[in-house]
Amino acid sequence: MEAFLISTGIVALAEIGDKTQLLAFILAARFRKPFPIMLGILVATLFNHAVAAFLGSWMSSLLSPMVLRWALGISFLAMAVWMLIPDRLDKDETKLANPGVLGIFGIFNTTVLAFFLAEIGDKTQIATVALAAQYQALLAVVAGTTLGMMIANVPAVLLGNKITRYLPVRLVHMIAAGIFAVLGILTLIGAGAGWGF
């Protein structure tokens, strides 16, 4: 249950103001069909985060517990720093959200493809890899990170940019960074225990 709850909370906070949330705003504004967009986000996230969690679990099986703890501790600290850097969408990432592509793929497929591609190498995908390696609970992490993505993106699709006017994005990022920092420090303290300090 801990893996599920931490995964949900971290990703919900990390997704606020993230480039995939910005993409959700763009898709909602362009297509004005919330249900297929939300369903597309769900499918893309499930697939993307399942692959990321599998990768995290697989990587953890290759490393000794001591090396894994140090790698995860440093990764969580790096994520804390990365959370403080604002995201922006590249022009290439928004090309799939234009109406011309819609005629070829439809709203649902366009959303799945655009969201999946934008999520590759994104903060929340990297967090999913680290969380799966940390907790060794693939299903709980995938369910949690997916729920966290939906918690952040469903309001973005339904309310559009109105939500960002009232949400202190910088504060939310600082809270998420703090959580990643605490996870990193706790992980490193655990790693250091085997070394006698």
Short mmCIF file of C-alpha atoms in Angstrom, two decimals:
data_model
loop_
_atom_site.label_atom_id
_atom_site.label_comp_id
_atom_site.label_asym_id
_atom_site.label_seq_id
_atom_site.Cartn_x
_atom_site.Cartn_y
_atom_site.Cartn_z
CA MET A 1 0.00 0.00 0.00
CA GLU A 2 2.93 2.35 0.74
CA ALA A 3 4.25 1.97 -2.82
CA PHE A 4 0.81 2.81 -4.25
CA LEU A 5 0.24 5.86 -2.04
CA ILE A 6 3.73 7.33 -2.45
CA SER A 7 3.64 6.72 -6.22
CA THR A 8 0.24 8.41 -6.48
CA GLY A 9 1.24 11.44 -4.40
CA ILE A 10 4.62 12.02 -5.96
CA VAL A 11 3.40 11.76 -9.55
CA ALA A 12 0.28 13.87 -8.92
CA LEU A 13 2.50 16.64 -7.53
CA ALA A 14 5.25 16.18 -10.12
CA GLU A 15 2.75 16.38 -12.98
CA ILE A 16 1.48 19.86 -12.02
CA GLY A 17 2.98 22.20 -14.61
CA ASP A 18 4.80 19.30 -16.30
CA LYS A 19 5.06 19.20 -20.08
CA THR A 20 2.52 16.39 -20.33
CA GLN A 21 0.03 18.47 -18.34
CA LEU A 22 0.72 21.35 -20.74
CA LEU A 23 0.01 18.92 -23.57
CA ALA A 24 -3.30 17.98 -21.88
CA PHE A 25 -4.24 21.69 -21.88
CA ILE A 26 -3.41 21.95 -25.60
CA LEU A 27 -5.36 18.82 -26.52
CA ALA A 28 -8.38 19.99 -24.54
CA ALA A 29 -8.29 23.45 -26.10
CA ARG A 30 -7.89 22.17 -29.66
CA PHE A 31 -10.32 19.26 -29.67
CA ARG A 32 -12.87 20.16 -26.96
CA LYS A 33 -13.78 16.49 -26.44
CA PRO A 34 -12.75 15.65 -22.86
CA PHE A 35 -13.74 11.96 -22.71
CA PRO A 36 -11.56 10.62 -25.57
CA ILE A 37 -8.68 12.84 -24.38
CA MET A 38 -8.90 11.54 -20.81
CA LEU A 39 -9.18 7.95 -22.05
CA GLY A 40 -6.18 8.50 -24.33
CA ILE A 41 -4.14 9.90 -21.43
CA LEU A 42 -5.10 6.86 -19.32
CA VAL A 43 -4.08 4.35 -22.00
CA ALA A 44 -0.82 6.13 -22.85
CA THR A 45 0.09 6.45 -19.17
CA LEU A 46 -0.70 2.82 -18.38
CA PHE A 47 1.45 1.59 -21.24
CA ASN A 48 4.30 4.06 -20.66
CA HIS A 49 4.44 3.56 -16.90
CA ALA A 50 4.13 -0.22 -17.17
CA VAL A 51 7.22 -0.25 -19.39
CA ALA A 52 9.01 2.17 -17.02
CA ALA A 53 8.11 0.12 -13.93
CA PHE A 54 9.21 -3.10 -15.63
CA LEU A 55 12.52 -1.42 -16.48
CA GLY A 56 12.95 -0.26 -12.87
CA SER A 57 12.20 -3.73 -11.51
CA TRP A 58 14.54 -5.34 -14.02
CA MET A 59 17.36 -2.89 -13.26
CA SER A 60 17.00 -3.54 -9.55
CA SER A 61 17.45 -7.27 -10.15
CA LEU A 62 20.80 -6.59 -11.83
CA LEU A 63 22.29 -4.49 -9.05
CA SER A 64 23.41 -5.46 -5.58
CA PRO A 65 21.23 -4.01 -2.79
CA MET A 66 23.99 -1.56 -1.78
CA VAL A 67 24.57 -0.25 -5.32
CA LEU A 68 20.81 -0.05 -5.89
CA ARG A 69 20.28 2.03 -2.74
CA TRP A 70 23.03 4.48 -3.66
CA ALA A 71 21.78 4.74 -7.25
CA LEU A 72 18.19 5.30 -6.08
CA GLY A 73 19.19 7.78 -3.39
CA ILE A 74 21.15 9.86 -5.88
CA SER A 75 18.33 9.51 -8.45
CA PHE A 76 15.72 10.78 -5.98
CA LEU A 77 17.94 13.75 -5.09
CA ALA A 78 18.42 14.50 -8.80
CA MET A 79 14.63 14.33 -9.27
CA ALA A 80 14.27 16.86 -6.42
CA VAL A 81 16.49 19.31 -8.31
CA TRP A 82 14.78 18.55 -11.64
CA MET A 83 11.37 19.30 -10.09
CA LEU A 84 12.46 22.92 -9.59
CA ILE A 85 13.15 23.41 -13.32
CA PRO A 86 9.99 24.48 -15.23
CA ASP A 87 8.94 22.38 -18.22
CA ARG A 88 8.12 23.60 -21.71
CA LEU A 89 6.70 21.74 -24.67
CA ASP A 90 8.85 21.52 -27.77
CA LYS A 91 7.26 22.36 -31.12
CA ASP A 92 7.73 18.74 -32.22
CA GLU A 93 5.74 17.51 -29.22
CA THR A 94 2.75 19.68 -30.11
CA LYS A 95 2.69 18.81 -33.82
CA LEU A 96 0.62 15.71 -33.10
CA ALA A 97 -2.02 17.86 -31.41
CA ASN A 98 -2.89 19.81 -34.57
CA PRO A 99 -6.21 19.32 -36.34
CA GLY A 100 -4.55 17.88 -39.49
CA VAL A 101 -3.29 14.91 -37.53
CA LEU A 102 -6.74 14.52 -36.00
CA GLY A 103 -8.22 13.60 -39.38
CA ILE A 104 -5.75 10.73 -39.71
CA PHE A 105 -5.83 9.33 -36.17
CA GLY A 106 -8.92 10.64 -34.35
CA ILE A 107 -8.91 12.34 -30.95
CA PHE A 108 -8.29 9.21 -28.86
CA ASN A 109 -5.41 7.86 -30.98
CA THR A 110 -3.86 11.33 -31.34
CA THR A 111 -3.94 11.74 -27.56
CA VAL A 112 -2.45 8.28 -26.94
CA LEU A 113 0.38 8.88 -29.39
CA ALA A 114 1.13 12.48 -28.37
CA PHE A 115 0.97 11.73 -24.66
CA PHE A 116 3.05 8.55 -24.90
CA LEU A 117 5.78 10.31 -26.87
CA ALA A 118 5.80 13.37 -24.59
CA GLU A 119 6.10 11.13 -21.52
CA ILE A 120 9.26 9.40 -22.78
CA GLY A 121 12.13 10.61 -20.59
CA ASP A 122 9.78 12.90 -18.65
CA LYS A 123 10.02 13.45 -14.89
CA THR A 124 7.08 11.20 -14.12
CA GLN A 125 8.41 8.35 -16.27
CA ILE A 126 11.84 8.55 -14.61
CA ALA A 127 10.12 8.70 -11.21
CA THR A 128 8.19 5.55 -12.14
CA VAL A 129 11.43 3.72 -12.96
CA ALA A 130 12.95 4.76 -9.62
CA LEU A 131 9.81 3.97 -7.59
CA ALA A 132 9.51 0.50 -9.14
CA ALA A 133 13.16 -0.19 -8.38
CA GLN A 134 12.74 1.11 -4.83
CA TYR A 135 9.55 -0.73 -3.88
CA GLN A 136 9.70 -3.88 -6.03
CA ALA A 137 5.91 -3.64 -6.37
CA LEU A 138 5.33 -3.28 -10.10
CA LEU A 139 1.51 -3.29 -10.08
CA ALA A 140 1.21 -0.96 -7.08
CA VAL A 141 3.66 1.52 -8.63
CA VAL A 142 1.99 1.46 -12.06
CA ALA A 143 -1.45 1.85 -10.49
CA GLY A 144 -0.21 4.68 -8.25
CA THR A 145 1.68 6.61 -10.90
CA THR A 146 -1.21 6.25 -13.34
CA LEU A 147 -3.69 7.48 -10.74
CA GLY A 148 -1.36 10.39 -9.97
CA MET A 149 -1.26 11.31 -13.67
CA MET A 150 -5.05 11.19 -13.88
CA ILE A 151 -5.46 13.27 -10.70
CA ALA A 152 -3.34 16.00 -12.30
CA ASN A 153 -4.57 15.72 -15.90
CA VAL A 154 -8.33 15.15 -15.65
CA PRO A 155 -8.86 18.63 -14.14
CA ALA A 156 -6.47 20.02 -16.77
CA VAL A 157 -8.65 18.56 -19.53
CA LEU A 158 -11.94 19.57 -17.92
CA LEU A 159 -11.01 23.04 -16.66
CA GLY A 160 -8.23 24.00 -19.06
CA ASN A 161 -5.87 26.84 -18.21
CA LYS A 162 -8.30 28.18 -15.60
CA ILE A 163 -6.83 25.75 -13.10
CA THR A 164 -3.29 27.14 -13.39
CA ARG A 165 -4.40 30.65 -12.46
CA TYR A 166 -5.44 29.49 -9.00
CA LEU A 167 -2.85 26.76 -8.39
CA PRO A 168 0.53 27.77 -6.95
CA VAL A 169 2.55 25.67 -9.41
CA ARG A 170 5.91 26.76 -7.97
CA LEU A 171 4.81 25.75 -4.45
CA VAL A 172 3.54 22.39 -5.70
CA HIS A 173 6.89 21.77 -7.41
CA MET A 174 8.73 22.69 -4.23
CA ILE A 175 6.62 20.21 -2.24
CA ALA A 176 7.30 17.47 -4.79
CA ALA A 177 11.02 18.34 -4.74
CA GLY A 178 10.95 18.10 -0.95
CA ILE A 179 9.36 14.66 -1.09
CA PHE A 180 11.96 13.46 -3.60
CA ALA A 181 14.74 14.92 -1.41
CA VAL A 182 13.42 13.14 1.69
CA LEU A 183 13.17 9.86 -0.25
CA GLY A 184 16.72 10.35 -1.50
CA ILE A 185 18.12 11.11 1.95
CA LEU A 186 16.28 8.20 3.58
CA THR A 187 17.49 5.87 0.84
CA LEU A 188 21.09 7.07 1.24
CA ILE A 189 20.93 6.71 5.02
CA GLY A 190 19.84 3.12 4.44
CA ALA A 191 22.68 2.67 1.98
CA GLY A 192 25.17 4.10 4.45
CA ALA A 193 24.01 1.73 7.22
CA GLY A 194 25.81 -1.15 5.55
CA TRP A 195 29.05 0.87 5.54
CA GLY A 196 29.01 1.56 9.26
CA PHE A 197 27.89 5.22 9.21
#
